[in-house]
Structures are given as C-alpha cells and as structure tokens.
Amino acid sequence: MDLVTVASIKQLAPINQTTDDGLLGVIVAAVNVWIPNWLNRSLDSIQRSDLLDGNGSRVLMTPEFPITAVASLAVDGTVIPAASSLILPGYRFHNRVLMLNDYRFTRGIGNVEVTYTAGYSTPPADLAFAATELALLAFRDRERVGLTSKSVAGEVIGLFNGEMPARVKSILQPYKNVVPL
C-alpha cells in the first residue's frame, strides 16, 4: 500500500515542475517502506492464520489490526461460532481484540487458532498526510542533511535534524504495534 505518492507531495508543497520527480520517487519508495517498519506492522489488508497463546480470559489481542473479518476461530480444537448478538454465545471482534461470550481463551501455548483479515484496503487519511509530510521534509532537507544550524544574513537558524517531526510522530503513534509477540 502506498501511503505517499509523488503527486501527493507535489500537491502539498506545491511543486509544479517535473525536474525532481526522480528524486521524489526515491523518497516516496523509502517512506512507504520506512513507516510500516517504524510502526512494526503491515498496513495492507491481508488474511492471516495465527496460532495465539490463550490467556484464560474472554479477551485476546491479535498481532495485526484493525480486524475487518474473522473466517474461523478455535480454542483447544473447539470451533467457536460467531456471536449473532452482543449477548449470545460466540466470538466478536473490534479493532485488534477478539471477545468471547460464554467461552474462554483457555491458558495454553498456541492453543488458539484464528484466521482473520486485518489491515487497510486504503490508507487512513491521517497516515497518508503524515507520510506525505515526512516525504516532503526529506525532499526539502536534502541539501542540509546533517546540519543542525545555518548562518543566514548574520543570523543563526536552527534546523530540524531528528528522526521525524513531533506532529508526524503523534499521528503515527496510535498505529504503532507495541504488543509483544
């Protein structure tokens, strides 16, 4: 999934010429790999089959999110049906959480088998904006990589030289996978 494109950078900047499209393409490719790596997760909507460790409760978190569909769920080999309402027996899901009514994720190692679809078919708008802003920053900072300040007309100007701006980090943080797997 492309979080950022050359077109989105050019629209935000705005950049009207095509002379830098090659460089922008390199930056786009790097940001589209870097962000999922920093988030420690895939963002693409994919079907997964995972063996998870039961925890003895009625709630279990999945490694990937948001869950958009569950094809099957079994605990200790017992198939758990989908709950047809909030109070009837079976499983429900929300974001990255599987919830059971009248069942438990019994304690065990790899005793919960789940096949589910998780991720995004299109990038959320805030993620796309953060990726575009990060790519634009990389483009604009290309001539001052490693510099922390610059003297202009007798004044010293401080330059950003961090991993990413605080605003971008605050947008990305809720999407970061921090659950130990």
mmCIF file with all atom_site columns, C-alpha atoms in Angstrom:
data_model
loop_
_atom_site.group_PDB
_atom_site.id
_atom_site.type_symbol
_atom_site.label_atom_id
_atom_site.label_alt_id
_atom_site.label_comp_id
_atom_site.label_asym_id
_atom_site.label_entity_id
_atom_site.label_seq_id
_atom_site.pdbx_PDB_ins_code
_atom_site.Cartn_x
_atom_site.Cartn_y
_atom_site.Cartn_z
_atom_site.occupancy
_atom_site.B_iso_or_equiv
_atom_site.pdbx_formal_charge
_atom_site.auth_seq_id
_atom_site.auth_comp_id
_atom_site.auth_asym_id
_atom_site.auth_atom_id
_atom_site.pdbx_PDB_model_num
ATOM 1   C CA . MET A 1 1   ? 0.000   0.000   0.000   1.00 0.00 ? 1   MET A CA 1
ATOM 2   C CA . ASP A 1 2   ? 1.333   3.391   -0.925  1.00 0.00 ? 2   ASP A CA 1
ATOM 3   C CA . LEU A 1 3   ? 0.932   5.874   1.898   1.00 0.00 ? 3   LEU A CA 1
ATOM 4   C CA . VAL A 1 4   ? 2.518   8.659   -0.130  1.00 0.00 ? 4   VAL A CA 1
ATOM 5   C CA . THR A 1 5   ? 2.866   9.352   -3.850  1.00 0.00 ? 5   THR A CA 1
ATOM 6   C CA . VAL A 1 6   ? 4.826   11.826  -5.914  1.00 0.00 ? 6   VAL A CA 1
ATOM 7   C CA . ALA A 1 7   ? 1.510   13.520  -6.724  1.00 0.00 ? 7   ALA A CA 1
ATOM 8   C CA . SER A 1 8   ? 0.585   13.931  -3.045  1.00 0.00 ? 8   SER A CA 1
ATOM 9   C CA . ILE A 1 9   ? 3.965   15.533  -2.267  1.00 0.00 ? 9   ILE A CA 1
ATOM 10  C CA . LYS A 1 10  ? 3.617   17.894  -5.208  1.00 0.00 ? 10  LYS A CA 1
ATOM 11  C CA . GLN A 1 11  ? 0.116   18.870  -4.105  1.00 0.00 ? 11  GLN A CA 1
ATOM 12  C CA . LEU A 1 12  ? 1.159   19.596  -0.504  1.00 0.00 ? 12  LEU A CA 1
ATOM 13  C CA . ALA A 1 13  ? 4.335   21.543  -1.432  1.00 0.00 ? 13  ALA A CA 1
ATOM 14  C CA . PRO A 1 14  ? 3.148   22.741  -4.076  1.00 0.00 ? 14  PRO A CA 1
ATOM 15  C CA . ILE A 1 15  ? 5.712   21.670  -6.677  1.00 0.00 ? 15  ILE A CA 1
ATOM 16  C CA . ASN A 1 16  ? 4.749   22.286  -10.309 1.00 0.00 ? 16  ASN A CA 1
ATOM 17  C CA . GLN A 1 17  ? 7.833   21.218  -12.269 1.00 0.00 ? 17  GLN A CA 1
ATOM 18  C CA . THR A 1 18  ? 8.807   17.631  -13.116 1.00 0.00 ? 18  THR A CA 1
ATOM 19  C CA . THR A 1 19  ? 12.579  18.062  -12.803 1.00 0.00 ? 19  THR A CA 1
ATOM 20  C CA . ASP A 1 20  ? 12.664  16.500  -9.324  1.00 0.00 ? 20  ASP A CA 1
ATOM 21  C CA . ASP A 1 21  ? 10.244  13.622  -9.997  1.00 0.00 ? 21  ASP A CA 1
ATOM 22  C CA . GLY A 1 22  ? 13.056  11.037  -9.985  1.00 0.00 ? 22  GLY A CA 1
ATOM 23  C CA . LEU A 1 23  ? 14.276  12.147  -6.563  1.00 0.00 ? 23  LEU A CA 1
ATOM 24  C CA . LEU A 1 24  ? 10.705  12.375  -5.290  1.00 0.00 ? 24  LEU A CA 1
ATOM 25  C CA . GLY A 1 25  ? 10.138  8.795   -6.471  1.00 0.00 ? 25  GLY A CA 1
ATOM 26  C CA . VAL A 1 26  ? 13.133  7.583   -4.445  1.00 0.00 ? 26  VAL A CA 1
ATOM 27  C CA . ILE A 1 27  ? 11.867  9.439   -1.352  1.00 0.00 ? 27  ILE A CA 1
ATOM 28  C CA . VAL A 1 28  ? 8.353   8.040   -1.852  1.00 0.00 ? 28  VAL A CA 1
ATOM 29  C CA . ALA A 1 29  ? 9.669   4.474   -2.067  1.00 0.00 ? 29  ALA A CA 1
ATOM 30  C CA . ALA A 1 30  ? 11.753  4.945   1.081   1.00 0.00 ? 30  ALA A CA 1
ATOM 31  C CA . VAL A 1 31  ? 8.928   6.497   3.141   1.00 0.00 ? 31  VAL A CA 1
ATOM 32  C CA . ASN A 1 32  ? 6.466   3.795   2.023   1.00 0.00 ? 32  ASN A CA 1
ATOM 33  C CA . VAL A 1 33  ? 8.864   1.174   3.466   1.00 0.00 ? 33  VAL A CA 1
ATOM 34  C CA . TRP A 1 34  ? 10.117  3.176   6.448   1.00 0.00 ? 34  TRP A CA 1
ATOM 35  C CA . ILE A 1 35  ? 6.730   3.963   8.025   1.00 0.00 ? 35  ILE A CA 1
ATOM 36  C CA . PRO A 1 36  ? 5.461   0.337   8.232   1.00 0.00 ? 36  PRO A CA 1
ATOM 37  C CA . ASN A 1 37  ? 8.880   -0.666  9.599   1.00 0.00 ? 37  ASN A CA 1
ATOM 38  C CA . TRP A 1 38  ? 8.701   2.057   12.259  1.00 0.00 ? 38  TRP A CA 1
ATOM 39  C CA . LEU A 1 39  ? 5.132   1.007   13.077  1.00 0.00 ? 39  LEU A CA 1
ATOM 40  C CA . ASN A 1 40  ? 6.359   -2.579  13.415  1.00 0.00 ? 40  ASN A CA 1
ATOM 41  C CA . ARG A 1 41  ? 3.472   -3.871  11.317  1.00 0.00 ? 41  ARG A CA 1
ATOM 42  C CA . SER A 1 42  ? 1.981   -4.312  7.911   1.00 0.00 ? 42  SER A CA 1
ATOM 43  C CA . LEU A 1 43  ? -0.762  -1.877  6.960   1.00 0.00 ? 43  LEU A CA 1
ATOM 44  C CA . ASP A 1 44  ? -2.084  -3.839  3.973   1.00 0.00 ? 44  ASP A CA 1
ATOM 45  C CA . SER A 1 45  ? -5.347  -5.718  4.322   1.00 0.00 ? 45  SER A CA 1
ATOM 46  C CA . ILE A 1 46  ? -4.358  -9.385  4.337   1.00 0.00 ? 46  ILE A CA 1
ATOM 47  C CA . GLN A 1 47  ? -5.829  -12.644 5.543   1.00 0.00 ? 47  GLN A CA 1
ATOM 48  C CA . ARG A 1 48  ? -3.734  -14.278 8.244   1.00 0.00 ? 48  ARG A CA 1
ATOM 49  C CA . SER A 1 49  ? -3.806  -17.555 10.117  1.00 0.00 ? 49  SER A CA 1
ATOM 50  C CA . ASP A 1 50  ? -2.234  -17.228 13.552  1.00 0.00 ? 50  ASP A CA 1
ATOM 51  C CA . LEU A 1 51  ? -1.667  -19.538 16.477  1.00 0.00 ? 51  LEU A CA 1
ATOM 52  C CA . LEU A 1 52  ? -2.021  -17.444 19.611  1.00 0.00 ? 52  LEU A CA 1
ATOM 53  C CA . ASP A 1 53  ? -1.472  -18.240 23.271  1.00 0.00 ? 53  ASP A CA 1
ATOM 54  C CA . GLY A 1 54  ? -4.656  -18.448 25.320  1.00 0.00 ? 54  GLY A CA 1
ATOM 55  C CA . ASN A 1 55  ? -4.623  -16.255 28.421  1.00 0.00 ? 55  ASN A CA 1
ATOM 56  C CA . GLY A 1 56  ? -7.521  -17.636 30.478  1.00 0.00 ? 56  GLY A CA 1
ATOM 57  C CA . SER A 1 57  ? -9.772  -14.658 29.778  1.00 0.00 ? 57  SER A CA 1
ATOM 58  C CA . ARG A 1 58  ? -12.576 -13.787 27.380  1.00 0.00 ? 58  ARG A CA 1
ATOM 59  C CA . VAL A 1 59  ? -10.474 -11.211 25.509  1.00 0.00 ? 59  VAL A CA 1
ATOM 60  C CA . LEU A 1 60  ? -7.403  -11.743 23.313  1.00 0.00 ? 60  LEU A CA 1
ATOM 61  C CA . MET A 1 61  ? -5.429  -9.316  21.174  1.00 0.00 ? 61  MET A CA 1
ATOM 62  C CA . THR A 1 62  ? -4.289  -10.158 17.640  1.00 0.00 ? 62  THR A CA 1
ATOM 63  C CA . PRO A 1 63  ? -0.881  -9.214  16.244  1.00 0.00 ? 63  PRO A CA 1
ATOM 64  C CA . GLU A 1 64  ? -2.364  -7.269  13.318  1.00 0.00 ? 64  GLU A CA 1
ATOM 65  C CA . PHE A 1 65  ? -5.148  -4.709  13.259  1.00 0.00 ? 65  PHE A CA 1
ATOM 66  C CA . PRO A 1 66  ? -7.734  -3.485  12.544  1.00 0.00 ? 66  PRO A CA 1
ATOM 67  C CA . ILE A 1 67  ? -9.569  -6.786  12.246  1.00 0.00 ? 67  ILE A CA 1
ATOM 68  C CA . THR A 1 68  ? -12.099 -6.496  9.425   1.00 0.00 ? 68  THR A CA 1
ATOM 69  C CA . ALA A 1 69  ? -13.290 -10.124 9.270   1.00 0.00 ? 69  ALA A CA 1
ATOM 70  C CA . VAL A 1 70  ? -12.834 -13.423 11.096  1.00 0.00 ? 70  VAL A CA 1
ATOM 71  C CA . ALA A 1 71  ? -13.085 -16.567 8.978   1.00 0.00 ? 71  ALA A CA 1
ATOM 72  C CA . SER A 1 72  ? -12.583 -19.069 11.804  1.00 0.00 ? 72  SER A CA 1
ATOM 73  C CA . LEU A 1 73  ? -11.711 -19.264 15.478  1.00 0.00 ? 73  LEU A CA 1
ATOM 74  C CA . ALA A 1 74  ? -10.927 -22.371 17.517  1.00 0.00 ? 74  ALA A CA 1
ATOM 75  C CA . VAL A 1 75  ? -9.732  -22.757 21.109  1.00 0.00 ? 75  VAL A CA 1
ATOM 76  C CA . ASP A 1 76  ? -8.134  -26.084 22.045  1.00 0.00 ? 76  ASP A CA 1
ATOM 77  C CA . GLY A 1 77  ? -9.563  -27.511 18.810  1.00 0.00 ? 77  GLY A CA 1
ATOM 78  C CA . THR A 1 78  ? -13.135 -26.422 19.604  1.00 0.00 ? 78  THR A CA 1
ATOM 79  C CA . VAL A 1 79  ? -14.593 -24.260 16.849  1.00 0.00 ? 79  VAL A CA 1
ATOM 80  C CA . ILE A 1 80  ? -16.155 -21.092 18.254  1.00 0.00 ? 80  ILE A CA 1
ATOM 81  C CA . PRO A 1 81  ? -19.069 -19.690 16.221  1.00 0.00 ? 81  PRO A CA 1
ATOM 82  C CA . ALA A 1 82  ? -19.579 -16.009 15.505  1.00 0.00 ? 82  ALA A CA 1
ATOM 83  C CA . ALA A 1 83  ? -21.911 -14.399 18.043  1.00 0.00 ? 83  ALA A CA 1
ATOM 84  C CA . SER A 1 84  ? -25.098 -13.274 16.340  1.00 0.00 ? 84  SER A CA 1
ATOM 85  C CA . SER A 1 85  ? -25.640 -10.589 19.006  1.00 0.00 ? 85  SER A CA 1
ATOM 86  C CA . LEU A 1 86  ? -23.794 -8.958  21.890  1.00 0.00 ? 86  LEU A CA 1
ATOM 87  C CA . ILE A 1 87  ? -25.207 -11.443 24.418  1.00 0.00 ? 87  ILE A CA 1
ATOM 88  C CA . LEU A 1 88  ? -25.375 -14.752 22.527  1.00 0.00 ? 88  LEU A CA 1
ATOM 89  C CA . PRO A 1 89  ? -22.532 -17.316 22.730  1.00 0.00 ? 89  PRO A CA 1
ATOM 90  C CA . GLY A 1 90  ? -19.640 -16.978 20.272  1.00 0.00 ? 90  GLY A CA 1
ATOM 91  C CA . TYR A 1 91  ? -16.934 -14.543 19.256  1.00 0.00 ? 91  TYR A CA 1
ATOM 92  C CA . ARG A 1 92  ? -16.989 -10.859 18.387  1.00 0.00 ? 92  ARG A CA 1
ATOM 93  C CA . PHE A 1 93  ? -14.151 -8.556  17.356  1.00 0.00 ? 93  PHE A CA 1
ATOM 94  C CA . HIS A 1 94  ? -13.239 -4.894  17.462  1.00 0.00 ? 94  HIS A CA 1
ATOM 95  C CA . ASN A 1 95  ? -10.057 -3.241  16.158  1.00 0.00 ? 95  ASN A CA 1
ATOM 96  C CA . ARG A 1 96  ? -7.472  -5.790  17.375  1.00 0.00 ? 96  ARG A CA 1
ATOM 97  C CA . VAL A 1 97  ? -9.450  -7.547  20.087  1.00 0.00 ? 97  VAL A CA 1
ATOM 98  C CA . LEU A 1 98  ? -11.255 -10.878 19.889  1.00 0.00 ? 98  LEU A CA 1
ATOM 99  C CA . MET A 1 99  ? -14.001 -11.201 22.534  1.00 0.00 ? 99  MET A CA 1
ATOM 100 C CA . LEU A 1 100 ? -15.849 -14.345 23.626  1.00 0.00 ? 100 LEU A CA 1
ATOM 101 C CA . ASN A 1 101 ? -19.340 -14.749 25.069  1.00 0.00 ? 101 ASN A CA 1
ATOM 102 C CA . ASP A 1 102 ? -19.798 -17.971 27.138  1.00 0.00 ? 102 ASP A CA 1
ATOM 103 C CA . TYR A 1 103 ? -16.322 -19.235 26.162  1.00 0.00 ? 103 TYR A CA 1
ATOM 104 C CA . ARG A 1 104 ? -12.762 -18.581 27.331  1.00 0.00 ? 104 ARG A CA 1
ATOM 105 C CA . PHE A 1 105 ? -9.371  -18.417 25.688  1.00 0.00 ? 105 PHE A CA 1
ATOM 106 C CA . THR A 1 106 ? -8.079  -21.177 27.973  1.00 0.00 ? 106 THR A CA 1
ATOM 107 C CA . ARG A 1 107 ? -4.452  -20.855 29.014  1.00 0.00 ? 107 ARG A CA 1
ATOM 108 C CA . GLY A 1 108 ? -2.097  -22.573 26.642  1.00 0.00 ? 108 GLY A CA 1
ATOM 109 C CA . ILE A 1 109 ? 0.693   -22.124 24.145  1.00 0.00 ? 109 ILE A CA 1
ATOM 110 C CA . GLY A 1 110 ? -0.533  -21.866 20.567  1.00 0.00 ? 110 GLY A CA 1
ATOM 111 C CA . ASN A 1 111 ? -3.929  -23.246 21.538  1.00 0.00 ? 111 ASN A CA 1
ATOM 112 C CA . VAL A 1 112 ? -5.953  -20.507 19.825  1.00 0.00 ? 112 VAL A CA 1
ATOM 113 C CA . GLU A 1 113 ? -6.235  -20.823 16.050  1.00 0.00 ? 113 GLU A CA 1
ATOM 114 C CA . VAL A 1 114 ? -7.646  -17.813 14.261  1.00 0.00 ? 114 VAL A CA 1
ATOM 115 C CA . THR A 1 115 ? -7.955  -16.960 10.586  1.00 0.00 ? 115 THR A CA 1
ATOM 116 C CA . TYR A 1 116 ? -8.793  -13.320 10.095  1.00 0.00 ? 116 TYR A CA 1
ATOM 117 C CA . THR A 1 117 ? -8.391  -10.359 7.785   1.00 0.00 ? 117 THR A CA 1
ATOM 118 C CA . ALA A 1 118 ? -6.701  -7.284  9.185   1.00 0.00 ? 118 ALA A CA 1
ATOM 119 C CA . GLY A 1 119 ? -5.306  -4.052  7.800   1.00 0.00 ? 119 GLY A CA 1
ATOM 120 C CA . TYR A 1 120 ? -6.440  -1.294  5.482   1.00 0.00 ? 120 TYR A CA 1
ATOM 121 C CA . SER A 1 121 ? -7.574  -1.507  1.868   1.00 0.00 ? 121 SER A CA 1
ATOM 122 C CA . THR A 1 122 ? -6.800  2.209   1.519   1.00 0.00 ? 122 THR A CA 1
ATOM 123 C CA . PRO A 1 123 ? -4.572  4.224   3.837   1.00 0.00 ? 123 PRO A CA 1
ATOM 124 C CA . PRO A 1 124 ? -6.332  6.256   6.534   1.00 0.00 ? 124 PRO A CA 1
ATOM 125 C CA . ALA A 1 125 ? -6.211  9.962   5.677   1.00 0.00 ? 125 ALA A CA 1
ATOM 126 C CA . ASP A 1 126 ? -4.099  10.881  8.711   1.00 0.00 ? 126 ASP A CA 1
ATOM 127 C CA . LEU A 1 127 ? -1.476  8.232   7.870   1.00 0.00 ? 127 LEU A CA 1
ATOM 128 C CA . ALA A 1 128 ? -1.326  9.396   4.267   1.00 0.00 ? 128 ALA A CA 1
ATOM 129 C CA . PHE A 1 129 ? -0.906  13.002  5.438   1.00 0.00 ? 129 PHE A CA 1
ATOM 130 C CA . ALA A 1 130 ? 1.877   12.066  7.881   1.00 0.00 ? 130 ALA A CA 1
ATOM 131 C CA . ALA A 1 131 ? 3.691   10.088  5.186   1.00 0.00 ? 131 ALA A CA 1
ATOM 132 C CA . THR A 1 132 ? 3.378   12.958  2.721   1.00 0.00 ? 132 THR A CA 1
ATOM 133 C CA . GLU A 1 133 ? 4.647   15.459  5.277   1.00 0.00 ? 133 GLU A CA 1
ATOM 134 C CA . LEU A 1 134 ? 7.603   13.207  6.141   1.00 0.00 ? 134 LEU A CA 1
ATOM 135 C CA . ALA A 1 135 ? 8.476   12.760  2.459   1.00 0.00 ? 135 ALA A CA 1
ATOM 136 C CA . LEU A 1 136 ? 8.214   16.499  1.833   1.00 0.00 ? 136 LEU A CA 1
ATOM 137 C CA . LEU A 1 137 ? 10.513  17.158  4.784   1.00 0.00 ? 137 LEU A CA 1
ATOM 138 C CA . ALA A 1 138 ? 13.070  14.712  3.349   1.00 0.00 ? 138 ALA A CA 1
ATOM 139 C CA . PHE A 1 139 ? 12.825  16.474  -0.026  1.00 0.00 ? 139 PHE A CA 1
ATOM 140 C CA . ARG A 1 140 ? 13.252  19.954  1.433   1.00 0.00 ? 140 ARG A CA 1
ATOM 141 C CA . ASP A 1 141 ? 16.067  18.871  3.776   1.00 0.00 ? 141 ASP A CA 1
ATOM 142 C CA . ARG A 1 142 ? 18.095  17.067  1.103   1.00 0.00 ? 142 ARG A CA 1
ATOM 143 C CA . GLU A 1 143 ? 20.656  19.889  0.879   1.00 0.00 ? 143 GLU A CA 1
ATOM 144 C CA . ARG A 1 144 ? 21.172  20.235  4.616   1.00 0.00 ? 144 ARG A CA 1
ATOM 145 C CA . VAL A 1 145 ? 21.448  16.625  5.768   1.00 0.00 ? 145 VAL A CA 1
ATOM 146 C CA . GLY A 1 146 ? 23.497  16.516  8.954   1.00 0.00 ? 146 GLY A CA 1
ATOM 147 C CA . LEU A 1 147 ? 23.379  20.275  9.561   1.00 0.00 ? 147 LEU A CA 1
ATOM 148 C CA . THR A 1 148 ? 21.909  21.453  12.856  1.00 0.00 ? 148 THR A CA 1
ATOM 149 C CA . SER A 1 149 ? 22.148  25.187  12.146  1.00 0.00 ? 149 SER A CA 1
ATOM 150 C CA . LYS A 1 150 ? 22.931  27.577  9.350   1.00 0.00 ? 150 LYS A CA 1
ATOM 151 C CA . SER A 1 151 ? 24.064  31.196  9.278   1.00 0.00 ? 151 SER A CA 1
ATOM 152 C CA . VAL A 1 152 ? 21.944  33.413  7.024   1.00 0.00 ? 152 VAL A CA 1
ATOM 153 C CA . ALA A 1 153 ? 22.490  37.177  6.796   1.00 0.00 ? 153 ALA A CA 1
ATOM 154 C CA . GLY A 1 154 ? 24.287  37.230  10.145  1.00 0.00 ? 154 GLY A CA 1
ATOM 155 C CA . GLU A 1 155 ? 21.600  35.218  11.953  1.00 0.00 ? 155 GLU A CA 1
ATOM 156 C CA . VAL A 1 156 ? 21.916  31.605  13.025  1.00 0.00 ? 156 VAL A CA 1
ATOM 157 C CA . ILE A 1 157 ? 18.912  29.468  12.102  1.00 0.00 ? 157 ILE A CA 1
ATOM 158 C CA . GLY A 1 158 ? 18.327  26.141  13.851  1.00 0.00 ? 158 GLY A CA 1
ATOM 159 C CA . LEU A 1 159 ? 17.457  23.254  11.523  1.00 0.00 ? 159 LEU A CA 1
ATOM 160 C CA . PHE A 1 160 ? 15.441  20.129  12.247  1.00 0.00 ? 160 PHE A CA 1
ATOM 161 C CA . ASN A 1 161 ? 17.747  17.127  12.426  1.00 0.00 ? 161 ASN A CA 1
ATOM 162 C CA . GLY A 1 162 ? 15.644  14.499  14.179  1.00 0.00 ? 162 GLY A CA 1
ATOM 163 C CA . GLU A 1 163 ? 14.098  11.181  13.233  1.00 0.00 ? 163 GLU A CA 1
ATOM 164 C CA . MET A 1 164 ? 10.742  12.792  12.435  1.00 0.00 ? 164 MET A CA 1
ATOM 165 C CA . PRO A 1 165 ? 8.774   15.873  13.426  1.00 0.00 ? 165 PRO A CA 1
ATOM 166 C CA . ALA A 1 166 ? 6.638   15.620  16.585  1.00 0.00 ? 166 ALA A CA 1
ATOM 167 C CA . ARG A 1 167 ? 3.431   16.185  14.598  1.00 0.00 ? 167 ARG A CA 1
ATOM 168 C CA . VAL A 1 168 ? 4.187   13.238  12.289  1.00 0.00 ? 168 VAL A CA 1
ATOM 169 C CA . LYS A 1 169 ? 5.126   11.046  15.253  1.00 0.00 ? 169 LYS A CA 1
ATOM 170 C CA . SER A 1 170 ? 1.903   11.928  17.085  1.00 0.00 ? 170 SER A CA 1
ATOM 171 C CA . ILE A 1 171 ? -0.117  10.883  14.017  1.00 0.00 ? 171 ILE A CA 1
ATOM 172 C CA . LEU A 1 172 ? 1.784   7.601   13.589  1.00 0.00 ? 172 LEU A CA 1
ATOM 173 C CA . GLN A 1 173 ? 1.893   6.592   17.275  1.00 0.00 ? 173 GLN A CA 1
ATOM 174 C CA . PRO A 1 174 ? -1.686  5.184   17.543  1.00 0.00 ? 174 PRO A CA 1
ATOM 175 C CA . TYR A 1 175 ? -0.930  2.853   14.615  1.00 0.00 ? 175 TYR A CA 1
ATOM 176 C CA . LYS A 1 176 ? 2.304   1.514   16.140  1.00 0.00 ? 176 LYS A CA 1
ATOM 177 C CA . ASN A 1 177 ? 2.319   -2.152  17.097  1.00 0.00 ? 177 ASN A CA 1
ATOM 178 C CA . VAL A 1 178 ? 3.617   -2.303  20.652  1.00 0.00 ? 178 VAL A CA 1
ATOM 179 C CA . VAL A 1 179 ? 2.112   -5.627  21.754  1.00 0.00 ? 179 VAL A CA 1
ATOM 180 C CA . PRO A 1 180 ? 4.868   -8.147  22.409  1.00 0.00 ? 180 PRO A CA 1
ATOM 181 C CA . LEU A 1 181 ? 4.507   -11.161 20.161  1.00 0.00 ? 181 LEU A CA 1
#
